[in-house]
C-alpha positions as a printed NumPy array, in Angstrom:
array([[ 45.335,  22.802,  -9.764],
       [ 43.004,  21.659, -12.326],
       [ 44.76 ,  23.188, -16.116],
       [ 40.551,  23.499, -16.963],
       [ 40.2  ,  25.642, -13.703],
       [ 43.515,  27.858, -14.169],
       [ 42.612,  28.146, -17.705],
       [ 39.576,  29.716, -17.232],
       [ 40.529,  32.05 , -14.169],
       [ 43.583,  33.385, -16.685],
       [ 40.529,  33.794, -19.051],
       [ 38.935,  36.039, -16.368],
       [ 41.791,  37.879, -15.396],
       [ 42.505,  39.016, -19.125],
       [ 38.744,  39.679, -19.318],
       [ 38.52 ,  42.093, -16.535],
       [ 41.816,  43.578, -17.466],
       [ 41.339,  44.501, -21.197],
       [ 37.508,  44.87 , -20.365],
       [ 37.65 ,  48.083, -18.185],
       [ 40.096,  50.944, -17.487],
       [ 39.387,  51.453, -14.248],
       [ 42.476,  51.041, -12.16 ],
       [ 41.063,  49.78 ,  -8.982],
       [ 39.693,  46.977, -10.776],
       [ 42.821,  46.325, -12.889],
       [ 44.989,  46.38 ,  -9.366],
       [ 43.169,  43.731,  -7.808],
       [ 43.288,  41.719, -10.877],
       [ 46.879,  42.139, -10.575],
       [ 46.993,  41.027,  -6.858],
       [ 44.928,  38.376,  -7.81 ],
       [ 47.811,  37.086, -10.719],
       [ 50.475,  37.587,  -8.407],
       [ 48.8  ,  35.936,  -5.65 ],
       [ 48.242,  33.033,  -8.18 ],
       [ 52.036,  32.944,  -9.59 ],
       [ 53.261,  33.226,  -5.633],
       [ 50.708,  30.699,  -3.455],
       [ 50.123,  27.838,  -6.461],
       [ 53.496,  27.713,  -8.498],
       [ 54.592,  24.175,  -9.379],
       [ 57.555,  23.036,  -6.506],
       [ 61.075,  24.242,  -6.89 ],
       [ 59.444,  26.986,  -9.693],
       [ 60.969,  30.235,  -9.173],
       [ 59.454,  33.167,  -9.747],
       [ 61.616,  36.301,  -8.83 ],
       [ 63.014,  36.901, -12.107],
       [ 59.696,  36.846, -13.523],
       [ 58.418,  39.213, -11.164],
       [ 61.439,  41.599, -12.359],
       [ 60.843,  41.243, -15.958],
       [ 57.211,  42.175, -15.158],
       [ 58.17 ,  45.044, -13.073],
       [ 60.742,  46.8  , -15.71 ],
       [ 57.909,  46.412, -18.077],
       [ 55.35 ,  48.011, -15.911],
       [ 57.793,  50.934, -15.329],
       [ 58.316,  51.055, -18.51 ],
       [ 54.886,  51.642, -19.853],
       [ 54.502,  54.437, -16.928],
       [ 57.738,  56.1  , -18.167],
       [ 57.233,  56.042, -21.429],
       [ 53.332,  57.419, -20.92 ],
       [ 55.002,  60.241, -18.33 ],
       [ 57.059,  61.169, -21.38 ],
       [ 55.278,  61.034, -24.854],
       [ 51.875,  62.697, -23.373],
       [ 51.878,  65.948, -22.87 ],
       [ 48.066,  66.215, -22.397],
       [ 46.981,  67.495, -18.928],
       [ 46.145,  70.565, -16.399],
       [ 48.656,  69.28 , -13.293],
       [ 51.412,  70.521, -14.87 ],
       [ 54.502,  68.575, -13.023],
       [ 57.794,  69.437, -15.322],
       [ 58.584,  71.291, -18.587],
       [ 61.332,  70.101, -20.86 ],
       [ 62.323,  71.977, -23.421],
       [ 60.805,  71.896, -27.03 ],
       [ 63.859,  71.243, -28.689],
       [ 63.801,  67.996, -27.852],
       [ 62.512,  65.27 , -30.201],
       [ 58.694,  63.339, -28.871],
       [ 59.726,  63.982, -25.474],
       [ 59.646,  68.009, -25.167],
       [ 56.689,  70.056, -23.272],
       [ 54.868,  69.288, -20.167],
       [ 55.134,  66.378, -18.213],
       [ 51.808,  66.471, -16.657],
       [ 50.216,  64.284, -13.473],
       [ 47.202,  62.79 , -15.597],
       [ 49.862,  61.147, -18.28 ],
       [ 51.823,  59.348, -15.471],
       [ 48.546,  58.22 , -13.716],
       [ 47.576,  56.793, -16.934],
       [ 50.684,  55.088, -17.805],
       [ 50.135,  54.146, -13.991],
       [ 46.828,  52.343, -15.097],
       [ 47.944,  51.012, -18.206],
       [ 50.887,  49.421, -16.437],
       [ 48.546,  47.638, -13.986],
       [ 46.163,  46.261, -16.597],
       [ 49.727,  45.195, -18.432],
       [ 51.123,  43.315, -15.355],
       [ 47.897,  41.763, -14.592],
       [ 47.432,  40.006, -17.988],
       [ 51.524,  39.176, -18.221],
       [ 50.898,  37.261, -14.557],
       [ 47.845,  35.451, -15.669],
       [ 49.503,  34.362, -18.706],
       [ 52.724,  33.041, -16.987],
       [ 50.826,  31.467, -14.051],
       [ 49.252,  29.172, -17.121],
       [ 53.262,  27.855, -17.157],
       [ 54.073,  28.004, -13.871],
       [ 51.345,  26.261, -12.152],
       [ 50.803,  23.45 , -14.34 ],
       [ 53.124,  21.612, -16.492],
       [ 52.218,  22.487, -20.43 ],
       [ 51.323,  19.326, -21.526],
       [ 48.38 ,  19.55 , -18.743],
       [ 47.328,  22.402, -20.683],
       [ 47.165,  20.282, -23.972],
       [ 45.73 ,  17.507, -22.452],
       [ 43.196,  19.817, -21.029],
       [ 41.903,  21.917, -24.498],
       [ 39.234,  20.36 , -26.391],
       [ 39.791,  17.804, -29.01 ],
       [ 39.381,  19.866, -31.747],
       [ 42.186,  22.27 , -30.25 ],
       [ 44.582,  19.752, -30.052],
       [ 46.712,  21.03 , -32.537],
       [ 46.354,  24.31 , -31.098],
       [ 47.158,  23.258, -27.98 ],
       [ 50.547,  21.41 , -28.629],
       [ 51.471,  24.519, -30.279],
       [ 50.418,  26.432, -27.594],
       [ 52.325,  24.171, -25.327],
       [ 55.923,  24.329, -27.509],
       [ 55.082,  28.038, -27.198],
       [ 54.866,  28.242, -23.582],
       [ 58.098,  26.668, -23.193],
       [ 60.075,  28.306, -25.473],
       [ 60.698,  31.423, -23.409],
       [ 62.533,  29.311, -20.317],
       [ 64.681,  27.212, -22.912],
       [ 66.011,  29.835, -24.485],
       [ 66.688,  31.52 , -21.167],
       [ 68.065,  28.009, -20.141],
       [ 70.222,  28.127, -22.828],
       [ 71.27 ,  31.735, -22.732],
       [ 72.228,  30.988, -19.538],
       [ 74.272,  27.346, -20.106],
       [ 76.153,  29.249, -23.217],
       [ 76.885,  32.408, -20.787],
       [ 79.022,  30.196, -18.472],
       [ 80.88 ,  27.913, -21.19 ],
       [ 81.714,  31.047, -22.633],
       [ 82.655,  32.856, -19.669],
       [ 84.76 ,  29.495, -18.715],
       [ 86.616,  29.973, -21.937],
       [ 87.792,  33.798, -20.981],
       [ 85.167,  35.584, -22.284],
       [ 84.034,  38.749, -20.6  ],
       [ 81.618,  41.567, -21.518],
       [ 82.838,  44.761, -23.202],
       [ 79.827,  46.219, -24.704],
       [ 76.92 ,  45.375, -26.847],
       [ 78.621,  43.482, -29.653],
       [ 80.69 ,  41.498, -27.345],
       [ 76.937,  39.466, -26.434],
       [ 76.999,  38.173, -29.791],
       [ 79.259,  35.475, -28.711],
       [ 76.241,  34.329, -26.552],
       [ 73.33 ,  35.411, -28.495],
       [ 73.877,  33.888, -31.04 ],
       [ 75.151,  30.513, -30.024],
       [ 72.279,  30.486, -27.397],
       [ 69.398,  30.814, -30.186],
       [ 70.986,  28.798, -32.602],
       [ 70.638,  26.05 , -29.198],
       [ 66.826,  27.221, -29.084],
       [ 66.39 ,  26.477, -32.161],
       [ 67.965,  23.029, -32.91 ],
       [ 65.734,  21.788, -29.719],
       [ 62.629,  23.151, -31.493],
       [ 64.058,  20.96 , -34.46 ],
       [ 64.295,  18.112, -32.873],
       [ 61.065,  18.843, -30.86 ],
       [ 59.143,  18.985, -34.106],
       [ 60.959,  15.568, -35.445],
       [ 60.269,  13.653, -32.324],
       [ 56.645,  14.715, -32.489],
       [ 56.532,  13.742, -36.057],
       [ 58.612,  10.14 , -35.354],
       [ 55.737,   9.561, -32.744],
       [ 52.573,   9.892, -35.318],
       [ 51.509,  13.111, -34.115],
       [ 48.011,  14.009, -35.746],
       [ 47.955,  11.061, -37.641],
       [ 45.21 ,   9.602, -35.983],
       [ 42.965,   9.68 , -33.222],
       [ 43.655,  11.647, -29.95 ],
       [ 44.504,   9.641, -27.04 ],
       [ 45.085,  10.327, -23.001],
       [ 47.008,   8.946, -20.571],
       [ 45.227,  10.324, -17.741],
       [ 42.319,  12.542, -17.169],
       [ 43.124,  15.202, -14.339],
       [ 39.702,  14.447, -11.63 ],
       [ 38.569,  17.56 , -10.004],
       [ 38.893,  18.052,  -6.358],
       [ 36.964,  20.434,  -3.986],
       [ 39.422,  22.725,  -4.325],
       [ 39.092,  22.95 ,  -8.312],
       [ 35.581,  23.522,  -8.318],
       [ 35.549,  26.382,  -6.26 ],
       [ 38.187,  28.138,  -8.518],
       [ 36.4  ,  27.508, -11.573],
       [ 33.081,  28.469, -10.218],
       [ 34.671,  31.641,  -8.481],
       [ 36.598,  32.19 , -11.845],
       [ 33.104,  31.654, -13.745],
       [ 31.131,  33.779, -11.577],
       [ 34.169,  36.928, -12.094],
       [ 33.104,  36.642, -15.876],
       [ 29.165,  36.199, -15.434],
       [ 29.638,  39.413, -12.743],
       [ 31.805,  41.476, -14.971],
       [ 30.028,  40.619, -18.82 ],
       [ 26.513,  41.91 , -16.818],
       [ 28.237,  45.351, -15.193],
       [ 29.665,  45.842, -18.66 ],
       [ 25.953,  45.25 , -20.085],
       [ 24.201,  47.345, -17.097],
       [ 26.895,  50.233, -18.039],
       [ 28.265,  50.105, -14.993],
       [ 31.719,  48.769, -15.53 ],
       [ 32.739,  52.136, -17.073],
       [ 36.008,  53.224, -18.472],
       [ 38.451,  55.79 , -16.556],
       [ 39.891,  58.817, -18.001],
       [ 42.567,  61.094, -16.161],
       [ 42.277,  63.524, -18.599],
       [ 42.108,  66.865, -18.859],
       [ 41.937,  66.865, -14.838],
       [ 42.921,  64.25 , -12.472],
       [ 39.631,  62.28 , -10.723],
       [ 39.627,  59.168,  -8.658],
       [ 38.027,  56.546, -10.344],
       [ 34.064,  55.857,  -9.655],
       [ 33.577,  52.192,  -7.986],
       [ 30.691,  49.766,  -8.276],
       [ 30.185,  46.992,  -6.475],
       [ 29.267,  44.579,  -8.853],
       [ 32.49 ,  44.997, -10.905],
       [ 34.127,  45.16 ,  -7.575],
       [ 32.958,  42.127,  -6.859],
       [ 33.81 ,  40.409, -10.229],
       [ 37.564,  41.861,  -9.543],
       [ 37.148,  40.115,  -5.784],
       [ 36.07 ,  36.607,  -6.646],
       [ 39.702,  36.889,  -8.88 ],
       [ 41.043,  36.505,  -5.477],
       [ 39.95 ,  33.493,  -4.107],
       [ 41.56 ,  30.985,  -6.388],
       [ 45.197,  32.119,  -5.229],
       [ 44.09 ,  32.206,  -1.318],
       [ 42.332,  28.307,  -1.213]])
């Protein structure tokens, strides 16, 4: 996939998913990312821990809504008031927004991890304009940072456990913790001394290829280009309108032409 066409469908998937609280919308913007992360992943990229990570956090953010808000007329539990931030009602409209909140959360973590996992991050540099370039390289480092480390978390996990060490509680992880950012680390080092051995930034920018754009890539970035024009006029016509559970629980109100923004999300993954 073109890294100009993926970058801006991930633009419209963050767009429609901070834009509106609707949850329809924000689900199949989420189907949309996951569709994405599942159907145009790099080869040999896998994806299921990701998809756990993504999930805990989503349950999460419904949990810890169901909890902390006590606002509501569907009154589904009572704790007691004794206890600290989490005592008094647990009510239906708190866990149906943590619900939507959770959606809009997945949806925008999916987008931005498809921007690693479908292209390789130096695309993405390559890709940014020339006065991002900078930017862009740091974006890059960025982007990989999070699999090193869980590369290396993993390599120090087995040398360790190959020496005889074995869990037995919280501070027993130290003896991979730490060794396994202090690995991060030194590879960011020597990342950043490499880069600087090389010339980088001291003078003009150069390519080594320019990605070409098939069929295929222009009909994600005009679908992806056509979600944003859709969307930015619904949210000018007023008719991309926030969702509130509260004080009583309502289905959300749907409009086509934000429906439709949410839709063209789609096509991208499915091509």
């Amino acid at each position: 996939m073109n890294p100009r066409a993926l970058l801006l469908w991930a633009g419209a998937v963050l767009l429609l998913s901070l834009g509106t609280e609707d949850p329809v919308y924000r689900a199949i913007a989420l189907l949309a990312a996951l569709t994405m992360v599942l159907m145009r992943r790099r080869p040999a990229v896998r994806v299921s821990r990701l998809l756990a990570w993504v999930g805990l956090a989503c349950l999460g953010g419904v949990g810890l809504n169901f909890l902390l808000s006590h606002t509501g007329q569907d009154v589904v539990w009572a704790l007691p008031g004794w206890l600290p931030a989490i005592g008094g009602t647990l009510t239906l409209e708190a866990a149906a927004f943590g619900f939507d909140v959770a959606l809009g959360l997945g949806a925008c973590l999916l987008a931005g991890s498809a921007l690693a996992l479908v292209v390789d991050s130096q695309q993405l540099v390559e890709a940014l304009p020339r006065h991002l370039h900078r930017t862009g390289a740091a974006l890059g480092s960025a982007i990989t940072l999070v699999p090193r480390l869980g590369q290396s978390f993993s390599t120090v996990r087995e040398a360790q456990a190959m020496r005889g060490w074995r869990p037995r509680g919280p501070r027993s992880w130290r003896a991979v913790a730490v060794p396994a950012v202090l690995t991060a680390i030194e590879g960011s080092v020597l990342l950043a001394e490499a880069m600087d051995a090389r010339g980088f930034a001291s003078g003009g920018r150069t390519k080594v290829w320019t990605p070409a754009w098939s069929g295929r890539d222009l009909v994600d970035a005009i679908s992806a280009a056509l979600a944003i024009a859709v969307f930015i006029t619904a949210l000018l016509l007023g008719r991309a309108g926030g969702w509130q559970p509260y004080p009583s629980l309502e289905l959300p109100a749907v409009d086509w032409l934000p429906l439709l923004a949410s839709l063209l999300l789609l096509l991208p993954g499915l091509v």
